[in-house]
Amino acid sequence: MIADAGRELRAFCEPGRPLLVEQCVELLPRILGRRTGDERGKHRQRKGHPLQSYSAHRERQPYRSVADACAGETGCAGALAGIRREAPVSGPSTALGFPARVKYLTAVLLLASSAAAPAAAAPALELRAGDRICLVGNTFAERFQLFGYFESGLLAAFPDLELSVRNLAWSADETALRPRPLDFGAVDRHLEAQGADVVLLFYGANESFAGDEGLPAFRNDLGRLLRHVSKQLYNGAEPARIALVSPIPQQALPSGHGLDAAAVERRNVDLRTYAEAAEAVATENGVPFLGIFDGVAAALAGEPAPLTVNGVHLNEAGYWHASRVLLEALGAAAPGTVVASAEGGAGLEIRPPVLPPGPDGNPGRLRISVRDLAPGYYALRRGDQTLASASDGDWAKGLEVQETSAITALRETGDGLRRVVLHKSRLFFDRYRAVNGYYIYGGRKEPFGVHSFPPEMVRFDELVGELDDEAAALARSDEVWRLERVDR
């Protein structure tokens, strides 16, 4: 049993690196067959309103030390030694985003290392009906909400799932460093408040500035984070389904703007190295990995105009391309694309998606590809109206549907969907990152005088939920078209 505990602890942290007490509370009872006071085997009950969870920290009864936790276990004291308790940390949340002022332990593991079993390939991320998808991570993730292409594209690609998205990312976040205002609440607490079913994690770009020397710490911190998040029951019922998104490359701008080409090339070597390290850690932990580095690099190289504002942060057109690449990594067709299989038949019904706008607001277009048609000539019809016609070979290659009233209607709906998504994202940001947070979760969180803030926060949540419903309704197209064999 002690050998098993040692292996699990060794996998959880590198020798000599800080180990949070809260992490020990989670880990040690599980590996030593004990339970903490909050009954880990039971599903957590969701709070009635997320406002309370923003300002409250979960109370746990920490083990006094790893040695105390091992008391009574033969040989444990010899296997785990060098335990020390450090002074409380004041200020913002750190490491995995646990509340501020937590205590640290440093555990020096004296167990001999053993060969790790080969890691199985990471599974694909499963999306289910009604999923709440939360984004956490760095500036790249945070800025998705400014343009709405990813969320509107996601809803359009999976209209029957009625998904909803919450962007909890924070500029400059790293796997082991998440500074927040005092009493803002840990990332875990906000994920729980949102009832996250799926968590997309964006890390590696900021950490890559440490170069090769920072890789061991990055691998360790990232692995620890993935294991932690994948065990949490943010929705109160089951562990979160998670996926790790790779960093993206930096863009070389015209001379005189940003870093020179040689410096950008060096940065991209580091970024790719960290992307590959992230993929390896994800695979080791059985976490789906969404590798978008190469796809975004191709977009940066293929567009004559810059896709970034400074070489690092994408502009609107850049986020259109990044959203397309990320959606494809999630298994969705590219925006405005239908890919179907007739499986040897002579036709099929097609439900066209709404058309989000293209990059820089250009009109969205619809391209349909149908494989496995029986040999012949086929027409795409909307009632009595013929929208396109071609041979089975041309349909397999893909055809762009020409301008018609049907395309115009799909485009107008797509524009409306993105506008609703942008409105919802703005409202949620104002609620999640309120400028006057001191009155919501800080020193004046307890109402006095006119009790206005609690009901206002409730109304924010209601408005965001109503916009979720409106976006889901817009994403569902009522159009049904028919592809059928015709004479030439």
XYZ file of C-alpha atoms in Angstrom:
488
model
C 0.000 0.000 0.000
C 2.826 2.400 0.869
C 4.519 1.735 -2.456
C 1.267 2.576 -4.216
C 0.947 5.759 -2.175
C 4.481 6.730 -3.007
C 3.961 6.160 -6.721
C 0.821 8.253 -6.710
C 2.423 11.066 -4.736
C 5.478 10.955 -6.995
C 3.240 11.309 -10.028
C 1.448 14.202 -8.342
C 4.455 16.424 -7.662
C 8.153 16.673 -8.326
C 10.483 16.285 -5.342
C 11.061 19.610 -3.662
C 8.156 21.440 -5.324
C 5.330 23.019 -3.253
C 2.334 20.835 -2.543
C -0.832 22.584 -1.402
C -2.459 21.388 1.792
C -5.783 21.316 -0.041
C -4.225 19.003 -2.619
C -2.998 16.699 0.130
C -6.475 16.701 1.630
C -7.799 15.563 -1.741
C -5.034 13.083 -2.459
C -3.986 11.400 0.766
C -7.381 10.155 1.956
C -7.950 8.628 -1.440
C -4.638 6.820 -1.680
C -4.589 5.775 1.986
C -8.215 4.695 2.067
C -9.487 7.508 4.309
C -12.146 10.210 3.934
C -12.222 13.898 4.700
C -15.056 15.674 6.464
C -16.816 16.635 3.236
C -17.596 13.016 2.220
C -15.759 12.739 -1.086
C -17.956 9.884 -2.234
C -21.063 12.052 -2.399
C -21.894 14.493 -5.130
C -21.536 18.104 -4.113
C -24.763 20.048 -4.042
C -24.777 23.113 -6.282
C -25.388 26.450 -4.613
C -28.756 28.090 -5.166
C -27.078 31.187 -6.523
C -23.469 31.689 -7.642
C -23.130 34.993 -5.788
C -22.672 33.172 -2.509
C -20.052 30.844 -3.974
C -17.997 33.789 -5.233
C -17.232 34.986 -1.715
C -17.210 31.758 0.260
C -14.296 29.333 0.577
C -14.894 25.656 1.196
C -13.968 24.622 4.707
C -11.831 21.525 4.929
C -9.976 19.844 7.726
C -6.397 19.596 6.462
C -4.058 16.850 7.519
C -1.306 18.244 9.707
C 1.346 16.813 7.430
C 2.012 13.957 5.090
C 3.783 12.188 7.970
C 0.705 12.545 10.202
C -1.487 11.238 7.417
C 0.711 8.184 7.187
C 0.702 7.569 10.946
C 0.140 3.946 11.755
C 1.120 2.753 8.287
C 4.151 0.490 8.491
C 7.122 2.010 6.758
C 5.360 5.210 5.728
C 7.504 7.452 7.898
C 10.572 6.100 6.170
C 9.116 6.514 2.730
C 7.896 10.100 3.136
C 10.231 12.465 4.923
C 11.568 15.983 4.832
C 8.161 17.446 5.569
C 8.045 21.129 6.450
C 5.221 23.598 6.934
C 5.677 27.120 5.602
C 4.065 30.377 6.714
C 0.647 31.257 5.342
C 0.644 33.036 2.014
C -1.264 36.307 1.859
C -2.658 38.004 -1.207
C -4.082 36.580 -4.422
C -4.826 32.974 -5.193
C -1.851 30.983 -6.451
C -0.895 27.605 -7.867
C -4.049 25.783 -8.892
C -6.247 28.734 -8.040
C -7.044 27.661 -4.485
C -8.099 30.472 -2.121
C -5.441 32.878 -0.896
C -3.655 32.420 2.446
C -3.345 28.658 2.080
C -0.463 26.766 3.627
C 2.100 24.839 1.662
C 3.881 21.611 2.236
C 7.069 20.469 0.598
C 7.303 16.712 0.413
C 10.640 15.133 -0.435
C 9.915 11.658 -1.700
C 12.571 9.104 -0.886
C 10.990 6.246 -2.765
C 12.957 4.861 -5.675
C 11.461 5.730 -9.041
C 9.849 3.032 -11.096
C 9.269 2.756 -14.827
C 6.002 4.295 -15.940
C 3.576 2.246 -17.971
C 3.098 3.375 -21.570
C 0.405 6.037 -21.824
C -2.670 5.197 -23.846
C -3.838 7.557 -26.558
C -6.012 10.349 -25.197
C -9.722 9.975 -26.003
C -11.745 12.465 -28.001
C -13.743 15.055 -26.100
C -17.418 14.139 -25.887
C -20.019 16.904 -26.068
C -23.487 16.135 -24.709
C -26.871 17.804 -24.854
C -27.125 20.781 -22.526
C -23.409 20.957 -21.747
C -22.061 24.077 -20.078
C -18.599 24.633 -21.575
C -16.171 26.832 -19.642
C -12.930 28.305 -20.954
C -10.067 28.832 -18.500
C -6.537 29.939 -19.183
C -4.589 32.813 -20.636
C -5.108 35.913 -22.784
C -5.639 33.900 -25.965
C -8.642 32.207 -24.353
C -9.928 35.397 -22.728
C -10.105 37.344 -26.005
C -12.399 34.826 -27.743
C -15.330 36.612 -26.092
C -14.533 39.882 -27.889
C -15.516 38.559 -31.311
C -18.008 35.735 -30.776
C -16.827 33.557 -33.657
C -15.980 30.484 -31.594
C -19.164 30.376 -29.553
C -21.511 31.181 -32.436
C -19.682 28.651 -34.607
C -19.936 26.018 -31.869
C -23.682 26.543 -31.464
C -24.200 26.474 -35.231
C -22.141 23.287 -35.590
C -24.040 21.409 -32.850
C -27.516 22.992 -32.892
C -29.325 20.025 -31.351
C -27.055 19.940 -28.277
C -28.109 23.399 -27.021
C -24.655 24.119 -25.618
C -23.764 27.184 -23.560
C -20.363 28.798 -23.046
C -18.803 30.765 -20.194
C -15.413 32.430 -20.599
C -13.574 32.355 -17.251
C -10.115 32.946 -18.727
C -7.902 35.669 -17.298
C -5.037 37.495 -18.998
C -1.567 36.195 -18.068
C -2.831 33.122 -16.198
C -0.436 30.193 -15.993
C -0.852 26.639 -14.794
C 0.599 27.475 -11.372
C -0.056 31.208 -11.102
C -3.511 32.795 -11.157
C -3.453 36.162 -9.373
C -6.886 37.477 -8.427
C -8.294 40.349 -6.342
C -8.657 39.591 -2.651
C -11.665 37.351 -1.966
C -12.524 37.100 -5.671
C -12.633 33.334 -5.295
C -10.665 30.472 -6.781
C -11.159 29.296 -10.348
C -12.648 26.098 -8.940
C -15.311 28.108 -7.172
C -16.326 29.919 -10.347
C -16.404 26.688 -12.338
C -18.671 25.232 -9.676
C -20.871 28.337 -9.719
C -21.309 27.911 -13.481
C -21.956 24.174 -13.205
C -19.235 23.378 -15.741
C -19.706 20.082 -17.578
C -16.778 20.646 -19.959
C -13.622 22.660 -19.278
C -11.300 23.787 -22.084
C -7.873 24.695 -20.699
C -5.531 27.080 -22.535
C -1.977 27.040 -21.163
C 1.623 27.025 -22.320
C 2.114 30.369 -24.074
C 3.108 32.383 -21.004
C 5.074 29.495 -19.546
C 7.084 29.177 -22.787
C 9.032 32.359 -21.981
C 10.985 30.225 -19.496
C 12.440 28.228 -22.401
C 13.934 24.780 -21.989
C 14.771 25.423 -18.329
C 11.103 25.873 -17.516
C 9.881 22.696 -19.199
C 10.140 20.356 -16.159
C 8.135 22.742 -13.982
C 5.586 23.270 -16.752
C 5.088 19.545 -17.261
C 4.690 18.967 -13.542
C 2.337 21.896 -12.955
C 0.240 21.076 -16.006
C -0.089 17.408 -15.102
C -1.094 18.302 -11.574
C -3.682 20.771 -12.888
C -5.183 18.267 -15.343
C -5.500 15.618 -12.656
C -7.099 18.088 -10.279
C -9.663 19.514 -12.712
C -10.626 16.121 -14.118
C -11.664 14.941 -10.624
C -13.934 17.885 -9.812
C -17.724 17.610 -9.846
C -18.391 21.182 -10.896
C -21.902 20.318 -12.089
C -22.639 18.514 -8.838
C -23.125 15.158 -10.530
C -20.056 13.847 -12.354
C -16.388 14.666 -12.982
C -15.710 17.404 -15.492
C -14.841 16.400 -19.032
C -11.770 18.387 -19.971
C -9.570 19.082 -22.973
C -6.259 20.894 -23.258
C -5.787 23.405 -26.083
C -2.296 24.011 -27.459
C -0.595 27.399 -27.637
C -0.574 29.183 -30.992
C 2.435 30.614 -32.856
C 3.549 34.216 -32.953
C 3.289 36.194 -36.201
C 6.183 38.054 -37.788
C 4.984 41.551 -38.672
C 6.392 43.917 -41.318
C 9.726 45.518 -40.514
C 9.490 48.076 -37.757
C 6.523 46.423 -36.048
C 7.171 44.039 -33.177
C 10.036 41.566 -32.980
C 12.304 40.929 -35.938
C 11.874 37.739 -37.948
C 14.743 35.931 -36.215
C 13.331 36.670 -32.763
C 9.871 35.518 -33.833
C 11.376 32.301 -35.167
C 13.047 31.669 -31.806
C 9.774 32.372 -30.002
C 7.955 29.907 -32.217
C 10.526 27.220 -31.475
C 9.752 27.656 -27.774
C 6.002 27.800 -28.379
C 6.068 24.607 -30.435
C 8.217 22.898 -27.803
C 5.689 23.771 -25.120
C 2.805 22.712 -27.357
C 4.462 19.320 -27.808
C 5.120 19.060 -24.074
C 1.474 19.898 -23.383
C 0.357 17.173 -25.768
C 2.609 14.640 -24.051
C 1.281 15.556 -20.599
C -2.308 15.413 -21.834
C -1.738 11.975 -23.348
C -0.086 10.709 -20.160
C -3.144 11.784 -18.194
C -5.758 10.536 -20.659
C -6.935 14.066 -21.470
C -8.054 15.029 -24.999
C -5.591 17.397 -26.662
C -6.732 19.991 -29.189
C -3.620 20.778 -31.198
C -4.255 24.004 -33.101
C -0.663 25.251 -33.459
C -0.182 24.111 -37.061
C -3.659 25.142 -38.178
C -3.226 28.674 -36.861
C 0.308 28.813 -38.288
C -1.096 27.965 -41.723
C -3.661 30.758 -41.401
C -0.988 33.259 -40.351
C 1.139 32.302 -43.339
C -1.742 32.200 -45.815
C -3.262 35.638 -45.231
C -1.597 38.733 -46.737
C -2.943 41.019 -44.002
C -1.784 40.633 -40.381
C -3.981 38.411 -38.220
C -2.591 39.857 -34.981
C -2.521 43.296 -33.397
C 1.073 42.997 -32.196
C 2.372 39.649 -33.411
C 1.078 37.908 -30.272
C -2.617 38.695 -29.795
C -5.003 37.863 -32.623
C -7.217 40.502 -34.199
C -10.803 39.880 -35.332
C -9.804 38.089 -38.530
C -7.257 36.086 -36.548
C -9.919 34.913 -34.133
C -12.151 33.917 -37.026
C -9.377 31.624 -38.271
C -8.456 30.372 -34.788
C -12.119 29.628 -34.068
C -12.387 27.643 -37.284
C -9.291 25.594 -36.402
C -10.476 24.990 -32.829
C -13.952 23.967 -33.967
C -12.451 21.465 -36.395
C -10.305 20.084 -33.555
C -13.540 19.591 -31.601
C -14.962 17.556 -34.478
C -17.128 20.278 -35.993
C -17.261 21.105 -39.662
C -15.746 24.449 -40.608
C -18.229 27.337 -40.358
C -20.510 27.409 -43.370
C -19.605 23.851 -44.348
C -21.782 20.755 -44.586
C -20.055 17.393 -44.985
C -22.403 14.444 -45.442
C -22.372 10.873 -46.661
C -25.114 9.301 -48.748
C -23.678 5.830 -48.041
C -24.261 4.671 -51.590
C -27.766 6.086 -51.811
C -29.290 8.245 -54.504
C -29.977 11.263 -52.297
C -30.464 12.543 -48.784
C -31.946 15.338 -46.719
C -29.677 18.182 -45.650
C -30.331 20.529 -42.764
C -28.223 23.607 -43.571
C -26.535 25.434 -40.699
C -26.945 29.113 -39.978
C -24.065 31.070 -41.477
C -21.897 33.101 -39.105
C -20.086 35.935 -40.901
C -16.661 35.371 -42.370
C -13.429 37.112 -41.304
C -13.636 40.895 -40.967
C -17.407 40.677 -41.271
C -17.417 39.323 -44.819
C -20.638 37.485 -45.714
C -20.753 33.874 -44.630
C -20.930 31.318 -47.432
C -22.251 27.765 -47.563
C -20.252 24.906 -49.041
C -21.754 21.413 -49.195
C -19.820 18.199 -49.734
C -21.599 14.851 -50.087
C -19.593 11.642 -50.312
C -20.606 8.131 -51.335
C -23.352 9.084 -53.781
C -24.288 6.511 -56.378
C -23.039 7.538 -59.849
C -25.282 10.137 -61.444
C -26.319 13.773 -61.517
C -27.880 15.413 -58.463
C -29.807 18.590 -57.703
C -30.040 20.307 -54.326
C -33.587 21.555 -53.848
C -35.429 23.699 -51.365
C -39.025 22.890 -52.116
C -39.437 23.649 -55.825
C -36.316 25.836 -55.934
C -33.078 24.330 -57.292
C -30.094 25.671 -55.374
C -27.278 23.754 -57.098
C -26.767 20.761 -59.380
C -23.709 18.670 -60.261
C -22.375 15.156 -60.733
C -21.674 12.819 -57.836
C -17.951 13.499 -58.298
C -18.392 17.253 -58.035
C -20.609 16.889 -54.970
C -17.884 14.789 -53.347
C -15.375 17.598 -53.961
C -17.803 20.154 -52.561
C -19.915 22.916 -54.094
C -20.593 26.445 -52.904
C -24.281 27.234 -52.935
C -24.886 30.402 -54.921
C -26.675 33.477 -53.627
C -30.376 32.852 -53.096
C -33.024 34.021 -50.681
C -32.359 30.847 -48.676
C -28.671 31.698 -48.273
C -29.551 35.271 -47.345
C -31.896 34.028 -44.616
C -29.265 31.665 -43.194
C -26.721 34.481 -43.213
C -29.049 36.911 -41.457
C -29.745 34.300 -38.795
C -26.009 33.693 -38.383
C -25.371 37.401 -37.965
C -28.135 37.543 -35.372
C -26.682 34.557 -33.527
C -23.281 36.211 -33.251
C -24.842 39.472 -32.039
C -26.690 37.602 -29.288
C -23.500 35.767 -28.313
C -21.582 39.048 -28.101
C -24.322 40.622 -25.975
C -24.408 37.630 -23.643
C -20.608 37.572 -23.350
C -20.532 41.249 -22.406
C -23.207 40.807 -19.740
C -21.478 37.767 -18.296
C -18.120 39.553 -18.226
C -19.679 42.486 -16.357
C -21.126 40.043 -13.842
C -18.043 37.813 -13.502
C -15.455 40.612 -13.550
C -17.489 43.474 -12.075
C -15.538 46.723 -11.801
C -16.993 47.381 -8.339
C -16.290 43.877 -7.077
C -15.388 45.260 -3.648
C -19.135 45.565 -3.055
C -19.888 42.073 -4.378
C -17.193 39.795 -2.955
C -14.846 42.225 -1.164
C -14.915 44.290 2.007
C -18.474 45.533 1.471
C -20.030 42.305 0.287
C -22.426 42.345 3.246
C -25.237 44.705 2.154
C -26.069 47.812 4.140
C -28.570 50.575 3.512
C -30.317 49.838 0.207
C -29.727 46.157 -0.540
C -29.303 46.523 -4.297
C -26.347 44.360 -5.287
C -27.677 40.837 -4.557
C -30.858 41.291 -6.637
C -28.867 43.001 -9.389
C -26.528 40.019 -9.580
C -29.527 37.697 -9.731
C -30.900 39.740 -12.614
C -27.557 39.531 -14.424
C -27.712 35.739 -14.194
C -31.287 35.710 -15.468
C -30.428 37.898 -18.457
C -27.430 35.743 -19.352
C -29.610 32.620 -19.180
C -32.266 34.210 -21.382
C -29.634 35.079 -23.989
C -28.358 31.480 -23.850
C -31.864 30.326 -24.764
C -32.145 32.897 -27.548
C -28.797 31.869 -29.023
C -29.724 28.169 -28.916
C -32.997 28.899 -30.716
C -31.226 30.891 -33.441
C -28.685 28.108 -33.975
C -31.418 25.603 -34.833
C -32.300 25.955 -38.509
C -35.774 24.869 -39.557
C -34.636 24.545 -43.169
C -34.609 21.067 -44.729
C -33.188 20.673 -48.239
C -33.203 17.602 -50.450
C -30.396 16.280 -52.641
C -31.883 13.974 -55.275
C -30.863 12.342 -58.532
C -32.109 14.066 -61.670
C -31.672 13.747 -65.426
C -29.082 16.078 -66.934
